[in-house]
């Protein structure tokens, strides 16, 4: 099992955002305490891959997760979805036992 996966849809969106902002195509996923279910996902473009990051690559885009957050998202997939709720990055996390309606927080 891979530690984490990045879908081609998410990779394409990261590449487009990074190109527009003139930054490297590196998406950082972090897990923080908070949110309505206990933990929440935080996304942002990164300037570089850090030494303790877990990194996966798809279509020239790199997804990085720090060594603490990876334990909470191991086996997950990061996707980019467009639906009635809008456009957003979405984490499908097999470790989550509960989540919130907006999909941005979870508990384990």
JSON list of C-alpha atoms in Angstrom, two decimals:
[
{"chain": "A", "resi": 1, "resn": "UNK", "atom": "CA", "xyz": [0.00, 0.00, 0.00]},
{"chain": "A", "resi": 2, "resn": "UNK", "atom": "CA", "xyz": [1.27, 3.45, -0.82]},
{"chain": "A", "resi": 3, "resn": "UNK", "atom": "CA", "xyz": [1.39, 5.99, 1.95]},
{"chain": "A", "resi": 4, "resn": "UNK", "atom": "CA", "xyz": [-0.85, 8.41, 0.06]},
{"chain": "A", "resi": 5, "resn": "UNK", "atom": "CA", "xyz": [-2.08, 8.96, -3.49]},
{"chain": "A", "resi": 6, "resn": "UNK", "atom": "CA", "xyz": [-2.67, 12.02, -5.67]},
{"chain": "A", "resi": 7, "resn": "UNK", "atom": "CA", "xyz": [-5.28, 11.64, -8.41]},
{"chain": "A", "resi": 8, "resn": "UNK", "atom": "CA", "xyz": [-4.65, 12.92, -11.92]},
{"chain": "A", "resi": 9, "resn": "UNK", "atom": "CA", "xyz": [-7.47, 15.47, -11.44]},
{"chain": "A", "resi": 10, "resn": "UNK", "atom": "CA", "xyz": [-5.76, 16.87, -8.33]},
{"chain": "A", "resi": 11, "resn": "UNK", "atom": "CA", "xyz": [-2.38, 16.87, -10.07]},
{"chain": "A", "resi": 12, "resn": "UNK", "atom": "CA", "xyz": [-3.78, 18.84, -13.00]},
{"chain": "A", "resi": 13, "resn": "UNK", "atom": "CA", "xyz": [-5.32, 21.43, -10.66]},
{"chain": "A", "resi": 14, "resn": "UNK", "atom": "CA", "xyz": [-2.10, 21.82, -8.65]},
{"chain": "A", "resi": 15, "resn": "UNK", "atom": "CA", "xyz": [-0.11, 22.25, -11.88]},
{"chain": "A", "resi": 16, "resn": "UNK", "atom": "CA", "xyz": [-2.51, 24.97, -13.07]},
{"chain": "A", "resi": 17, "resn": "UNK", "atom": "CA", "xyz": [-2.43, 26.86, -9.75]},
{"chain": "A", "resi": 18, "resn": "UNK", "atom": "CA", "xyz": [1.36, 26.58, -9.46]},
{"chain": "A", "resi": 19, "resn": "UNK", "atom": "CA", "xyz": [1.87, 27.82, -13.03]},
{"chain": "A", "resi": 20, "resn": "UNK", "atom": "CA", "xyz": [-0.43, 30.79, -12.42]},
{"chain": "A", "resi": 21, "resn": "UNK", "atom": "CA", "xyz": [1.44, 31.71, -9.21]},
{"chain": "A", "resi": 22, "resn": "UNK", "atom": "CA", "xyz": [4.91, 30.99, -10.62]},
{"chain": "A", "resi": 23, "resn": "UNK", "atom": "CA", "xyz": [5.63, 28.40, -7.92]},
{"chain": "A", "resi": 24, "resn": "UNK", "atom": "CA", "xyz": [6.84, 24.79, -7.98]},
{"chain": "A", "resi": 25, "resn": "UNK", "atom": "CA", "xyz": [4.07, 22.21, -8.48]},
{"chain": "A", "resi": 26, "resn": "UNK", "atom": "CA", "xyz": [4.27, 20.91, -4.89]},
{"chain": "A", "resi": 27, "resn": "UNK", "atom": "CA", "xyz": [1.08, 20.51, -2.86]},
{"chain": "A", "resi": 28, "resn": "UNK", "atom": "CA", "xyz": [1.46, 20.19, 0.92]},
{"chain": "A", "resi": 29, "resn": "UNK", "atom": "CA", "xyz": [-1.22, 18.37, 2.92]},
{"chain": "A", "resi": 30, "resn": "UNK", "atom": "CA", "xyz": [-1.08, 18.81, 6.68]},
{"chain": "A", "resi": 31, "resn": "UNK", "atom": "CA", "xyz": [-3.41, 17.68, 9.43]},
{"chain": "A", "resi": 32, "resn": "UNK", "atom": "CA", "xyz": [-4.15, 20.07, 12.29]},
{"chain": "A", "resi": 33, "resn": "UNK", "atom": "CA", "xyz": [-6.23, 19.82, 15.43]},
{"chain": "A", "resi": 34, "resn": "UNK", "atom": "CA", "xyz": [-9.57, 21.57, 15.18]},
{"chain": "A", "resi": 35, "resn": "UNK", "atom": "CA", "xyz": [-12.54, 21.52, 12.89]},
{"chain": "A", "resi": 36, "resn": "UNK", "atom": "CA", "xyz": [-15.94, 20.22, 13.90]},
{"chain": "A", "resi": 37, "resn": "UNK", "atom": "CA", "xyz": [-14.76, 16.60, 14.02]},
{"chain": "A", "resi": 38, "resn": "UNK", "atom": "CA", "xyz": [-11.38, 16.90, 15.78]},
{"chain": "A", "resi": 39, "resn": "UNK", "atom": "CA", "xyz": [-8.85, 17.14, 12.95]},
{"chain": "A", "resi": 40, "resn": "UNK", "atom": "CA", "xyz": [-8.84, 19.23, 9.80]},
{"chain": "A", "resi": 41, "resn": "UNK", "atom": "CA", "xyz": [-6.97, 19.12, 6.50]},
{"chain": "A", "resi": 42, "resn": "UNK", "atom": "CA", "xyz": [-4.85, 22.06, 5.41]},
{"chain": "A", "resi": 43, "resn": "UNK", "atom": "CA", "xyz": [-3.62, 22.44, 1.82]},
{"chain": "A", "resi": 44, "resn": "UNK", "atom": "CA", "xyz": [-1.07, 24.85, 0.42]},
{"chain": "A", "resi": 45, "resn": "UNK", "atom": "CA", "xyz": [1.62, 25.14, -2.21]},
{"chain": "A", "resi": 46, "resn": "UNK", "atom": "CA", "xyz": [5.10, 24.39, -0.90]},
{"chain": "A", "resi": 47, "resn": "UNK", "atom": "CA", "xyz": [8.38, 25.84, -2.13]},
{"chain": "A", "resi": 48, "resn": "UNK", "atom": "CA", "xyz": [10.32, 22.63, -1.56]},
{"chain": "A", "resi": 49, "resn": "UNK", "atom": "CA", "xyz": [10.15, 19.08, -0.25]},
{"chain": "A", "resi": 50, "resn": "UNK", "atom": "CA", "xyz": [11.47, 18.94, 3.33]},
{"chain": "A", "resi": 51, "resn": "UNK", "atom": "CA", "xyz": [13.80, 16.18, 4.54]},
{"chain": "A", "resi": 52, "resn": "UNK", "atom": "CA", "xyz": [11.15, 14.52, 6.74]},
{"chain": "A", "resi": 53, "resn": "UNK", "atom": "CA", "xyz": [8.33, 14.70, 4.17]},
{"chain": "A", "resi": 54, "resn": "UNK", "atom": "CA", "xyz": [6.62, 11.72, 2.58]},
{"chain": "A", "resi": 55, "resn": "UNK", "atom": "CA", "xyz": [6.39, 12.61, -1.13]},
{"chain": "A", "resi": 56, "resn": "UNK", "atom": "CA", "xyz": [4.48, 11.09, -4.04]},
{"chain": "A", "resi": 57, "resn": "UNK", "atom": "CA", "xyz": [4.51, 12.28, -7.62]},
{"chain": "A", "resi": 58, "resn": "UNK", "atom": "CA", "xyz": [1.93, 12.15, -10.43]},
{"chain": "A", "resi": 59, "resn": "UNK", "atom": "CA", "xyz": [2.11, 13.86, -13.80]},
{"chain": "A", "resi": 60, "resn": "UNK", "atom": "CA", "xyz": [5.00, 16.11, -12.72]},
{"chain": "A", "resi": 61, "resn": "UNK", "atom": "CA", "xyz": [3.25, 17.27, -9.53]},
{"chain": "A", "resi": 62, "resn": "UNK", "atom": "CA", "xyz": [4.46, 16.34, -6.04]},
{"chain": "A", "resi": 63, "resn": "UNK", "atom": "CA", "xyz": [2.23, 15.81, -3.00]},
{"chain": "A", "resi": 64, "resn": "UNK", "atom": "CA", "xyz": [4.07, 16.13, 0.32]},
{"chain": "A", "resi": 65, "resn": "UNK", "atom": "CA", "xyz": [2.92, 15.22, 3.82]},
{"chain": "A", "resi": 66, "resn": "UNK", "atom": "CA", "xyz": [4.97, 15.77, 6.97]},
{"chain": "A", "resi": 67, "resn": "UNK", "atom": "CA", "xyz": [6.00, 12.75, 9.04]},
{"chain": "A", "resi": 68, "resn": "UNK", "atom": "CA", "xyz": [3.49, 13.51, 11.83]},
{"chain": "A", "resi": 69, "resn": "UNK", "atom": "CA", "xyz": [0.44, 14.06, 9.58]},
{"chain": "A", "resi": 70, "resn": "UNK", "atom": "CA", "xyz": [1.12, 10.94, 7.48]},
{"chain": "A", "resi": 71, "resn": "UNK", "atom": "CA", "xyz": [0.01, 8.68, 10.33]},
{"chain": "A", "resi": 72, "resn": "UNK", "atom": "CA", "xyz": [-3.46, 10.27, 10.17]},
{"chain": "A", "resi": 73, "resn": "UNK", "atom": "CA", "xyz": [-3.82, 10.09, 6.37]},
{"chain": "A", "resi": 74, "resn": "UNK", "atom": "CA", "xyz": [-1.91, 6.91, 5.44]},
{"chain": "A", "resi": 75, "resn": "UNK", "atom": "CA", "xyz": [-3.73, 5.09, 2.63]},
{"chain": "A", "resi": 76, "resn": "UNK", "atom": "CA", "xyz": [-5.70, 8.20, 1.65]},
{"chain": "A", "resi": 77, "resn": "UNK", "atom": "CA", "xyz": [-6.23, 9.68, -1.80]},
{"chain": "A", "resi": 78, "resn": "UNK", "atom": "CA", "xyz": [-6.22, 13.40, -2.55]},
{"chain": "A", "resi": 79, "resn": "UNK", "atom": "CA", "xyz": [-8.60, 14.35, -5.34]},
{"chain": "A", "resi": 80, "resn": "UNK", "atom": "CA", "xyz": [-9.93, 17.56, -6.87]},
{"chain": "A", "resi": 81, "resn": "UNK", "atom": "CA", "xyz": [-13.71, 17.56, -7.23]},
{"chain": "A", "resi": 82, "resn": "UNK", "atom": "CA", "xyz": [-16.23, 19.91, -8.74]},
{"chain": "A", "resi": 83, "resn": "UNK", "atom": "CA", "xyz": [-19.83, 19.51, -7.58]},
{"chain": "A", "resi": 84, "resn": "UNK", "atom": "CA", "xyz": [-22.80, 21.52, -6.33]},
{"chain": "A", "resi": 85, "resn": "UNK", "atom": "CA", "xyz": [-20.81, 22.46, -3.22]},
{"chain": "A", "resi": 86, "resn": "UNK", "atom": "CA", "xyz": [-18.09, 24.03, -5.37]},
{"chain": "A", "resi": 87, "resn": "UNK", "atom": "CA", "xyz": [-14.59, 23.06, -6.40]},
{"chain": "A", "resi": 88, "resn": "UNK", "atom": "CA", "xyz": [-12.20, 21.75, -3.79]},
{"chain": "A", "resi": 89, "resn": "UNK", "atom": "CA", "xyz": [-9.45, 19.32, -2.93]},
{"chain": "A", "resi": 90, "resn": "UNK", "atom": "CA", "xyz": [-10.93, 16.29, -1.17]},
{"chain": "A", "resi": 91, "resn": "UNK", "atom": "CA", "xyz": [-9.25, 13.64, 0.95]},
{"chain": "A", "resi": 92, "resn": "UNK", "atom": "CA", "xyz": [-10.69, 10.12, 0.91]},
{"chain": "A", "resi": 93, "resn": "UNK", "atom": "CA", "xyz": [-9.33, 8.88, 4.24]},
{"chain": "A", "resi": 94, "resn": "UNK", "atom": "CA", "xyz": [-9.82, 5.20, 5.20]},
{"chain": "A", "resi": 95, "resn": "UNK", "atom": "CA", "xyz": [-8.64, 6.02, 8.76]},
{"chain": "A", "resi": 96, "resn": "UNK", "atom": "CA", "xyz": [-11.46, 8.47, 9.46]},
{"chain": "A", "resi": 97, "resn": "UNK", "atom": "CA", "xyz": [-14.26, 7.07, 11.63]},
{"chain": "A", "resi": 98, "resn": "UNK", "atom": "CA", "xyz": [-16.39, 10.20, 11.38]},
{"chain": "A", "resi": 99, "resn": "UNK", "atom": "CA", "xyz": [-16.41, 13.37, 9.34]},
{"chain": "A", "resi": 100, "resn": "UNK", "atom": "CA", "xyz": [-18.29, 16.60, 9.00]},
{"chain": "A", "resi": 101, "resn": "UNK", "atom": "CA", "xyz": [-20.73, 17.61, 6.31]},
{"chain": "A", "resi": 102, "resn": "UNK", "atom": "CA", "xyz": [-18.28, 19.93, 4.58]},
{"chain": "A", "resi": 103, "resn": "UNK", "atom": "CA", "xyz": [-15.61, 17.23, 4.34]},
{"chain": "A", "resi": 104, "resn": "UNK", "atom": "CA", "xyz": [-12.80, 19.35, 5.76]},
{"chain": "A", "resi": 105, "resn": "UNK", "atom": "CA", "xyz": [-12.54, 17.74, 9.19]},
{"chain": "A", "resi": 106, "resn": "UNK", "atom": "CA", "xyz": [-12.53, 14.19, 10.52]},
{"chain": "A", "resi": 107, "resn": "UNK", "atom": "CA", "xyz": [-11.95, 12.03, 13.59]},
{"chain": "A", "resi": 108, "resn": "UNK", "atom": "CA", "xyz": [-10.19, 8.71, 14.07]}
]
